[in-house]
Coordinates of C-alpha atoms in Angstrom, one line a residue:
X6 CA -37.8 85.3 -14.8
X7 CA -39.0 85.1 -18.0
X8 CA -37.7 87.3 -21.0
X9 CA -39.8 89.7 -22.6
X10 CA -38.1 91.3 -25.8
X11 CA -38.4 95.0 -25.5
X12 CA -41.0 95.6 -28.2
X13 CA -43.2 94.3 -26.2
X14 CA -42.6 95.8 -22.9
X15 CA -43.1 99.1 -24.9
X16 CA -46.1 97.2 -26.6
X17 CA -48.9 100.6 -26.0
X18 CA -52.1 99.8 -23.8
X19 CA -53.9 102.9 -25.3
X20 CA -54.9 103.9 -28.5
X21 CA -53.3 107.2 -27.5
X22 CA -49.6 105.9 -27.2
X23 CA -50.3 103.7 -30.9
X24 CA -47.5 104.8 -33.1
X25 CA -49.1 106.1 -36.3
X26 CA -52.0 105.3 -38.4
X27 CA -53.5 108.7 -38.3
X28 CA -55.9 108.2 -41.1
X29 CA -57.4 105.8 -39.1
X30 CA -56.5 106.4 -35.2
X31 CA -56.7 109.6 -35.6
X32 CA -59.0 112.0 -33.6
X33 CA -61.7 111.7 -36.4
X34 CA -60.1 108.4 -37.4
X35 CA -62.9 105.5 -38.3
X36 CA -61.2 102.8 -36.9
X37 CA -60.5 104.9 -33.0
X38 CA -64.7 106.6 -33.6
X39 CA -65.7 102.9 -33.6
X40 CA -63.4 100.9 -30.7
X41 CA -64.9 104.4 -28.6
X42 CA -68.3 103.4 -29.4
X43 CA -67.5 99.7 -27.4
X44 CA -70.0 97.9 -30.7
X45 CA -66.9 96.4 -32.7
X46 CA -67.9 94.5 -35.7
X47 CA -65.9 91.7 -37.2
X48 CA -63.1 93.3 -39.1
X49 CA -59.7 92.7 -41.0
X50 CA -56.5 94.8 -40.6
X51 CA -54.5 94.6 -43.5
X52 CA -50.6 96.2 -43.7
X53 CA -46.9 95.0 -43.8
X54 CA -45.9 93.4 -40.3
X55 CA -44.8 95.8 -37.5
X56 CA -47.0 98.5 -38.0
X57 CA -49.6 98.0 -34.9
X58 CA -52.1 95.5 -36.0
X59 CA -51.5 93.1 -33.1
X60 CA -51.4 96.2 -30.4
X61 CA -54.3 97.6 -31.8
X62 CA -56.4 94.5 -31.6
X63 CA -55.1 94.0 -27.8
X64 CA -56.3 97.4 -27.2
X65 CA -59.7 96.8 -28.3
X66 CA -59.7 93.4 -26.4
X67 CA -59.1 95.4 -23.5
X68 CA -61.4 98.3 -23.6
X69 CA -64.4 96.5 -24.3
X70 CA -63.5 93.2 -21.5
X71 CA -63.4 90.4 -24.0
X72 CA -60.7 87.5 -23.5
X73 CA -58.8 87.8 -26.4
X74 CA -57.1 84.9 -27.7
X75 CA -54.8 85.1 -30.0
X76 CA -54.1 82.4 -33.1
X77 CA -51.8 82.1 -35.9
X78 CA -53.3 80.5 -39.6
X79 CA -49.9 79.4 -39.9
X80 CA -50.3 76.7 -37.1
X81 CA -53.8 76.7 -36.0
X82 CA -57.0 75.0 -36.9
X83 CA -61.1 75.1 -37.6
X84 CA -61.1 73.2 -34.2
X85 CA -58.9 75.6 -32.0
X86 CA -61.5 78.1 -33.1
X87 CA -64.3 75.7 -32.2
X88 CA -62.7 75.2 -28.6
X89 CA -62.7 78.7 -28.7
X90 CA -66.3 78.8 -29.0
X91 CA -67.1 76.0 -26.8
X92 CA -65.4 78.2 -23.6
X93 CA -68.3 81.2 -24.0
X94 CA -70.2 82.1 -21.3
X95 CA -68.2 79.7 -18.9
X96 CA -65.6 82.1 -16.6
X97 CA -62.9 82.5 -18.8
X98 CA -65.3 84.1 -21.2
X99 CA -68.0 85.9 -19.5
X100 CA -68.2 88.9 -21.8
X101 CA -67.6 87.2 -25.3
X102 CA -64.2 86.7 -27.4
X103 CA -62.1 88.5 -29.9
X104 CA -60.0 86.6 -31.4
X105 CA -57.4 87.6 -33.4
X106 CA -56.2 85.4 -36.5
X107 CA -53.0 86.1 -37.7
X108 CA -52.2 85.9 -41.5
X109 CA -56.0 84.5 -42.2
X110 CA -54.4 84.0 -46.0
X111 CA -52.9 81.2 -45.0
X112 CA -56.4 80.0 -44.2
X113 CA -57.5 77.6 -47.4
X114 CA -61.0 78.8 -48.8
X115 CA -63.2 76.1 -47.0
X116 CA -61.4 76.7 -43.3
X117 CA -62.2 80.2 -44.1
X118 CA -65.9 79.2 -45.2
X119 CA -65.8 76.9 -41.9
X120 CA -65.3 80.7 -40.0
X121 CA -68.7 82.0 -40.9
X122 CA -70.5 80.1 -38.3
X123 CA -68.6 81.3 -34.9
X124 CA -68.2 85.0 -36.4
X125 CA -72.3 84.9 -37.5
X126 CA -73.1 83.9 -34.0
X127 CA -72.6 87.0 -32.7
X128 CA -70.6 86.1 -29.6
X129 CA -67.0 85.9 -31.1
X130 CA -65.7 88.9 -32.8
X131 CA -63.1 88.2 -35.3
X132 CA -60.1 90.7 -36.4
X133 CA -58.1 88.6 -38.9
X134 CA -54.6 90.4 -40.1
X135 CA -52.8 90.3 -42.9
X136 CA -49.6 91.5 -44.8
X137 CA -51.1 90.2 -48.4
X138 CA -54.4 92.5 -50.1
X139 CA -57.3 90.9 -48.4
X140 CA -59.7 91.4 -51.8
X141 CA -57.3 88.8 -53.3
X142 CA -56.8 85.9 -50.8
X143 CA -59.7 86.4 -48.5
X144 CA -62.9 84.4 -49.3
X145 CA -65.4 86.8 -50.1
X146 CA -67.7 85.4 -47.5
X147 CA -66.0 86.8 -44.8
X148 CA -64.9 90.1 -46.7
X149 CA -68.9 90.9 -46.5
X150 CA -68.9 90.6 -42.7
X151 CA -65.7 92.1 -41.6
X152 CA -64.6 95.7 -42.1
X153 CA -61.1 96.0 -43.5
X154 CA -58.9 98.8 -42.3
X155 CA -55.4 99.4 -43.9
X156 CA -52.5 100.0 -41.8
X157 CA -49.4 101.6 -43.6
X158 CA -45.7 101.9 -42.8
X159 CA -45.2 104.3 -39.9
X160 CA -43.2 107.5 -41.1
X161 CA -40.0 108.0 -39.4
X162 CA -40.9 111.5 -38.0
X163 CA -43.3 109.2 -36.2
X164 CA -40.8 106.4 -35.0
X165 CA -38.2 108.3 -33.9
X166 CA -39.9 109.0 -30.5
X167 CA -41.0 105.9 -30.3
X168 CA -37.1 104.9 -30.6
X169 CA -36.0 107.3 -27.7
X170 CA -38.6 106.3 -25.5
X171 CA -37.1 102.1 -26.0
X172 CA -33.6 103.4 -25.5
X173 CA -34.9 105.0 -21.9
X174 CA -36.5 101.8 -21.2
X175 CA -34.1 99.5 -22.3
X176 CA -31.1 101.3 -20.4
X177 CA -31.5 104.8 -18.9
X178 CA -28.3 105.7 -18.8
X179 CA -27.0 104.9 -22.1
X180 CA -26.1 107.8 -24.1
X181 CA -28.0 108.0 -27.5
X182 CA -27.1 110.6 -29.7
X183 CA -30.3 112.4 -31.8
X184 CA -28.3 110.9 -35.0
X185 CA -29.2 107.6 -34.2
X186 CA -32.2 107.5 -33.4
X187 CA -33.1 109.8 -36.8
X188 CA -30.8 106.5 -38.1
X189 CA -32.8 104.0 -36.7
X190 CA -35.9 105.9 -37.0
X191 CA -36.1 106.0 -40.8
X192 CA -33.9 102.8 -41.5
X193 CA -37.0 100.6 -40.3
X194 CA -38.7 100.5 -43.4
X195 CA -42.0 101.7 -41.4
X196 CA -41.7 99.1 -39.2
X197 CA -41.2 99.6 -35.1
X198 CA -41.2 96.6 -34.2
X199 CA -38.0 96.2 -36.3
X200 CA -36.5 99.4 -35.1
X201 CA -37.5 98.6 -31.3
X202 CA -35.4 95.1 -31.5
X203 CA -32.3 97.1 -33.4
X204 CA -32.3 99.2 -30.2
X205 CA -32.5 96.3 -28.4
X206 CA -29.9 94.9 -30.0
X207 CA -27.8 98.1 -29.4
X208 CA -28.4 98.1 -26.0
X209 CA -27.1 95.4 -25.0
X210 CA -24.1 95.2 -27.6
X211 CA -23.3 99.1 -26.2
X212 CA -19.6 99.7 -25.2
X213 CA -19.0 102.6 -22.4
X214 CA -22.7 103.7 -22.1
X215 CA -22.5 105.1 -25.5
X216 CA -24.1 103.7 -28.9
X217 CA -22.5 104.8 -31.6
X218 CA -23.7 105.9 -35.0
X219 CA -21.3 103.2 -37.0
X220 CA -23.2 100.7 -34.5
X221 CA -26.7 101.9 -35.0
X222 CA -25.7 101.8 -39.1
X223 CA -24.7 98.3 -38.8
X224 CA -27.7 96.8 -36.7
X225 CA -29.9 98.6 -39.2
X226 CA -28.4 98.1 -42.5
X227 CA -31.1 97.6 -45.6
X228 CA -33.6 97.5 -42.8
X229 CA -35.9 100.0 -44.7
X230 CA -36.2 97.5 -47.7
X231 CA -39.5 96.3 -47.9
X232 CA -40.1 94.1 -50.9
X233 CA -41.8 90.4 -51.4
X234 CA -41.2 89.2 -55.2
X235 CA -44.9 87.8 -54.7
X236 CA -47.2 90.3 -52.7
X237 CA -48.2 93.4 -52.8
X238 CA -44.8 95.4 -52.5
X239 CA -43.6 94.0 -55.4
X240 CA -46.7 94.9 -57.5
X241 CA -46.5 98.3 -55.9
X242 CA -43.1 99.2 -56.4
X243 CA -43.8 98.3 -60.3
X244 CA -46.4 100.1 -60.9
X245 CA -45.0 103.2 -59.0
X246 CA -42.2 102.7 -61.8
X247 CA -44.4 102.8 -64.2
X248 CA -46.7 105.7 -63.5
X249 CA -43.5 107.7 -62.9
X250 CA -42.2 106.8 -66.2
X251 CA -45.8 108.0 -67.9
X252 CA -46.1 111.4 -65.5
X253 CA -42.5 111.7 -67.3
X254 CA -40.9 112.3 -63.3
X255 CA -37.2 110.7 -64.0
X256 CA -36.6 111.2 -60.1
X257 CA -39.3 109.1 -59.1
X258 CA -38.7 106.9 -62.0
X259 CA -35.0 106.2 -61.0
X260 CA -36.3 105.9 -57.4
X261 CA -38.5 103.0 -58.0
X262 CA -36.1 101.2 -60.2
X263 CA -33.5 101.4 -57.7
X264 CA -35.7 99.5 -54.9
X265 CA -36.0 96.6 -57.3
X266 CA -32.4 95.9 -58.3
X267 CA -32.0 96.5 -54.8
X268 CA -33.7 93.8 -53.8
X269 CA -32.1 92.1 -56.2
X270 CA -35.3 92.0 -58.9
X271 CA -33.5 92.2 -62.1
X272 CA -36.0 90.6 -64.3
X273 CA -39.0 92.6 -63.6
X274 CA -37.3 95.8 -64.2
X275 CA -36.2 94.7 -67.3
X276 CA -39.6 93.5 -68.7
X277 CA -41.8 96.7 -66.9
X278 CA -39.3 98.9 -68.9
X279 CA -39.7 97.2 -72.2
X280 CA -44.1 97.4 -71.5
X281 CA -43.6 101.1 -70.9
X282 CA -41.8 101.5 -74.1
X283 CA -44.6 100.0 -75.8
X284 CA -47.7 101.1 -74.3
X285 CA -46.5 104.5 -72.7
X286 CA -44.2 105.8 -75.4
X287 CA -45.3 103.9 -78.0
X288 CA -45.6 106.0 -81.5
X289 CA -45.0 109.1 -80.0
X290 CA -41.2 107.9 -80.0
X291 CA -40.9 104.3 -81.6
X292 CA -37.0 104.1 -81.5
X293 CA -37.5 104.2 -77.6
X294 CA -38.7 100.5 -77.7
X295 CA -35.5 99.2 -79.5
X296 CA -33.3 101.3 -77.4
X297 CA -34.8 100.0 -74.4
X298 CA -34.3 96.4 -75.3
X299 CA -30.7 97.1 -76.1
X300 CA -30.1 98.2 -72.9
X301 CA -32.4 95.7 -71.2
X302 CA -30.3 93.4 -73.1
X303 CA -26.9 95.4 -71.9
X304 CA -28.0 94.4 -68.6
X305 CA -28.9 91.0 -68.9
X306 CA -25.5 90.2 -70.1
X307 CA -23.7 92.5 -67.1
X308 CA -26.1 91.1 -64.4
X309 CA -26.2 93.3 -61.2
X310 CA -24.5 95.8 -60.1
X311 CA -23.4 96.9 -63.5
X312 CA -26.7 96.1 -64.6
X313 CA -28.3 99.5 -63.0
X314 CA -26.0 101.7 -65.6
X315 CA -28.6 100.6 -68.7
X316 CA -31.6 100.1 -66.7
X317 CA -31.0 103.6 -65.6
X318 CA -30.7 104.8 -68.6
X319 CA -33.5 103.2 -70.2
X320 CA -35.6 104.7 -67.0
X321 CA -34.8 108.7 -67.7
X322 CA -34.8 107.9 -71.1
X323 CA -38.4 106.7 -71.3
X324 CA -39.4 109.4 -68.4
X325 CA -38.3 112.5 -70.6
X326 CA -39.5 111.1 -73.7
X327 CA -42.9 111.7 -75.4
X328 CA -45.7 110.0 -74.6
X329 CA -48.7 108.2 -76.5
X330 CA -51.1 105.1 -75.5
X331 CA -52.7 105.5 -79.2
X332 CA -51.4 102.1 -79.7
X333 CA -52.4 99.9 -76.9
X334 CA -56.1 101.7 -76.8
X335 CA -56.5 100.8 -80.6
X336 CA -55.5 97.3 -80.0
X337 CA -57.4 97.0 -76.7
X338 CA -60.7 98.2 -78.3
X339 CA -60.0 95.3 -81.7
X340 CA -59.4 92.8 -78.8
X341 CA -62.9 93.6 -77.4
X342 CA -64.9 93.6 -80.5
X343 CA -63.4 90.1 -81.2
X344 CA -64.0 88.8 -77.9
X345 CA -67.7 90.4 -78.1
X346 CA -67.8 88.3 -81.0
X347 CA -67.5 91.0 -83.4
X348 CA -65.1 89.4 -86.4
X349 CA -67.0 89.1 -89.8
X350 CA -65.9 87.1 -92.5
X351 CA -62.7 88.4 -94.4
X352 CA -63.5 90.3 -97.6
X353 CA -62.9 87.8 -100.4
X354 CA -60.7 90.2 -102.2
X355 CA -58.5 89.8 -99.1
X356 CA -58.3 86.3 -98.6
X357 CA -55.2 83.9 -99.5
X358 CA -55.1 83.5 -103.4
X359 CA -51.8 81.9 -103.6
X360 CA -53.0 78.4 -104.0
X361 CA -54.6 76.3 -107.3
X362 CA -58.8 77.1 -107.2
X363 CA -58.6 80.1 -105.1
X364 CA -59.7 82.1 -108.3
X365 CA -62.8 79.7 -108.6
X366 CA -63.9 80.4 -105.2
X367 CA -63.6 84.1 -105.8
X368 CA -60.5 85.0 -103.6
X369 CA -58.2 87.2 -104.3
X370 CA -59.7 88.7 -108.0
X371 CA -60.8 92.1 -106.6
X372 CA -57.9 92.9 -104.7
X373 CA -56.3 96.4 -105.3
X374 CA -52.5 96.2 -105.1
X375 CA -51.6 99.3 -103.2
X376 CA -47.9 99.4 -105.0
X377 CA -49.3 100.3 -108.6
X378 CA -50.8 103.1 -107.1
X379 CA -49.6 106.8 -106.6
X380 CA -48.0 106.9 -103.4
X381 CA -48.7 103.4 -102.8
X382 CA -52.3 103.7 -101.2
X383 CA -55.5 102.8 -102.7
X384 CA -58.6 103.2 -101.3
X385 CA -60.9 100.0 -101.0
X386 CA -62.3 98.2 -97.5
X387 CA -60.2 96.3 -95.5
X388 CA -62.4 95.2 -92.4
X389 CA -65.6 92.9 -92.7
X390 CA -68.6 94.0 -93.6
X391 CA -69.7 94.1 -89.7
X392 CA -67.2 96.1 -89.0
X393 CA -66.9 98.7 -92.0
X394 CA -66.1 102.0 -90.7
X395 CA -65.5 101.1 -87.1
X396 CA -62.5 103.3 -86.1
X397 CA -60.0 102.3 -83.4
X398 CA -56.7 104.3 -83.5
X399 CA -56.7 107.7 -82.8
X400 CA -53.5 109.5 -83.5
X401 CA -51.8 111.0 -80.7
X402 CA -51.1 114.7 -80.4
X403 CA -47.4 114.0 -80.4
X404 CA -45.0 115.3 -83.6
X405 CA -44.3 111.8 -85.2
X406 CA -47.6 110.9 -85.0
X407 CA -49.0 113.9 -86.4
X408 CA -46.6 114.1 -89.0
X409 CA -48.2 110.8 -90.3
X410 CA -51.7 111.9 -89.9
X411 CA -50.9 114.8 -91.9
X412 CA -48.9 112.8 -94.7
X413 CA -52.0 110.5 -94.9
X414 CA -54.3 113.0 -95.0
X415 CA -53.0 114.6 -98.0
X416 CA -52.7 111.2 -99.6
X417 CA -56.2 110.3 -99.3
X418 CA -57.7 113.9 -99.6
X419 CA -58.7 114.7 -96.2
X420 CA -56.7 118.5 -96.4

């Protein structure tokens, strides 16, 4: 007989038993409104692995009688797909095909471009998965004919009776405390297919009918770490750090550092820390920028674990401290006047003098030295004439920078 892992023997055949995706499955989801209707358009279902994309597309392949075949980019070919094609309307196809492509990123742009004629024939229905954001490695081609729909980790109030229904399955007469399968449930990372093969796992490995919690700990362990260094989890997690640290939440901010260096991720930490400094803190509290590179430093030189003492600090640090972007949207509004082509010639009273001739061409003569000057400022122009009296930096409404606005408005007379 042949083996069939337990996740799928508890694989659902209805979109009622689906484990999650409420925002989409739900009763007024878009995704369950539209398999009901029977008319399903070409579509792609994009989330982390284990999270019901497969079942789902079986469950459409079954309610609306089309053969579904599935195919994996990883292995297969233009020409499976045009085998595929050639099978319609004979008996193994009588109603159309779905076919379901697995990881279509793996698809190079022109197999993807060679897609476009089976899916604009109307007689094959394509649902392509994948784990990776589909508006950055799928052809845009085929992200105007598809629908996407974005599956997200299943919450463990969700998998948990999921988990006691595979430990009923798998052995009825094992006893399973609620603490495991709480354990399991929100050790998965969002994934049941993982937690179903840990209680497969435990199942069979179970002494004296009974699966312990020291069991279910082990088979689970660092299960609910979900992190790729190059897709989307990684971008995520960072930039969850970093709007933590600039909505000045230390909790969240410590949260989201603490799922990089546990997945080992030391460099980025270090260098999102030291951009926050700069362009979240910024002049609001300019030490922050050289205390964060001390203790980015600190933790370059510890390496992991100890490296999480500094980076941690750095973290709340930044979090509680003032905030200001006036410097990165001053510099961001220069950058696009000069790639608008907005630059003008130097003012000659600015240009380099300190060379034999430079008074002959004019450079330099006019210039104001601002150090002979009572409190060392002087008025005169300083941007090209194109430019004269553009403004780009705002101050912020933080103490240090208003403190300077204020000292440089009484030196130039504004107060």
């Amino acid at each position: 007989m042949k083996f069939q892992p337990l996740a799928d023997r508890i694989r659902p055949t209805t979109l009622a038993d689906v484990v999650g995706q409420p925002h989409i499955l739900g009763e007024s989801g878009l995704l369950r409104r539209i398999i009901e209707s029977g008319s399903i358009p070409n579509m792609i279902f994009y989330g982390p692995s284990g999270v019901g994309k497969t079942t789902v597309a079986s469950i459409i392949a079954g309610q609306t009688e089309r053969k579904l075949y599935r195919l994996n980019a990883t292995t297969a070919s233009i020409s499976d797909i045009r085998q595929i094609f050639d099978e319609l309307g004979t008996m193994l196809a009588p109603n159309g095909a779905l076919i379901y492509l697995d990881e279509i990123q793996y698809f190079n742009k022109k197999q993807q471009q060679s897609l476009l004629e089976f899916i604009e024939d109307g007689r094959i229905t394509l649902i392509a998965s994948t784990t990776e954001n589909p508006y950055f490695y799928v052809y845009s081609a085929i992200l105007s004919r598809c629908t996407v729909f974005e599956f997200r980790p299943v919450g463990a109030e969700e998998v948990e009776p999921a988990v006691r229904r595979a430990f009923s399955l798998a052995d009825p007469s094992l006893s399973v405390s609620d603490e495991v399968c709480a354990h399991i449930a929100s050790s998965c990372g969002g994934d049941v297919r993982k937690a179903m093969n840990a209680v497969e796992l435990l199942a069979q490995a179970a002494r004296g009918g009974t699966v312990t919690l020291a069991d279910a700990e082990q088979a689970a362990q660092r299960s609910a770490m979900r992190y790729d260094r190059d897709g989307d989890q990684h971008y995520d997690i960072l930039s969850g750090l970093q709007k933590s640290i600039r909505g000045s939440d230390p909790d969240a901010a410590v949260h989201y550092l603490a799922r990089l260096l546990e997945a080992g991720d030391l460099i980025s930490a270090c260098r999102r820390l030291l951009v926050i400094a700069a362009e979240d803190v910024g002049l609001a509290y300019p030490q922050a920028i050289s205390i964060v590179k001390a203790c980015v430093d600190t933790a370059t030189q510890l390496g992991l674990p100890e490296a999480r003492i500094p980076l941690a600090d750095a973290a709340i640090l930044l979090a509680t401290a003032p905030k200001s972007n006036s410097g990165i949207r001053a510099i961001d509004a220069a950058m696009q006047d000069v790639r608008d082509g907005k630059a003008g010639e130097v003012p000659d009273y600015l240009k380099d003098s300190h060379y034999s001739g430079a008074g002959r061409l004019g450079h330099g003569l006019a210039y104001r030295f601002p150090h002979d000057y009572p409190n060392h400022w002087v008025g005169q122009q300083y941007l090209p004439d194109t430019l004269r009296g553009t403004h780009y930096y705002d101050y912020g409404e933080n103490k240090t920078e208003q403190r300077a606005k204020a000292y440089w408005d009484a030196v130039k007379g504004r107060i």
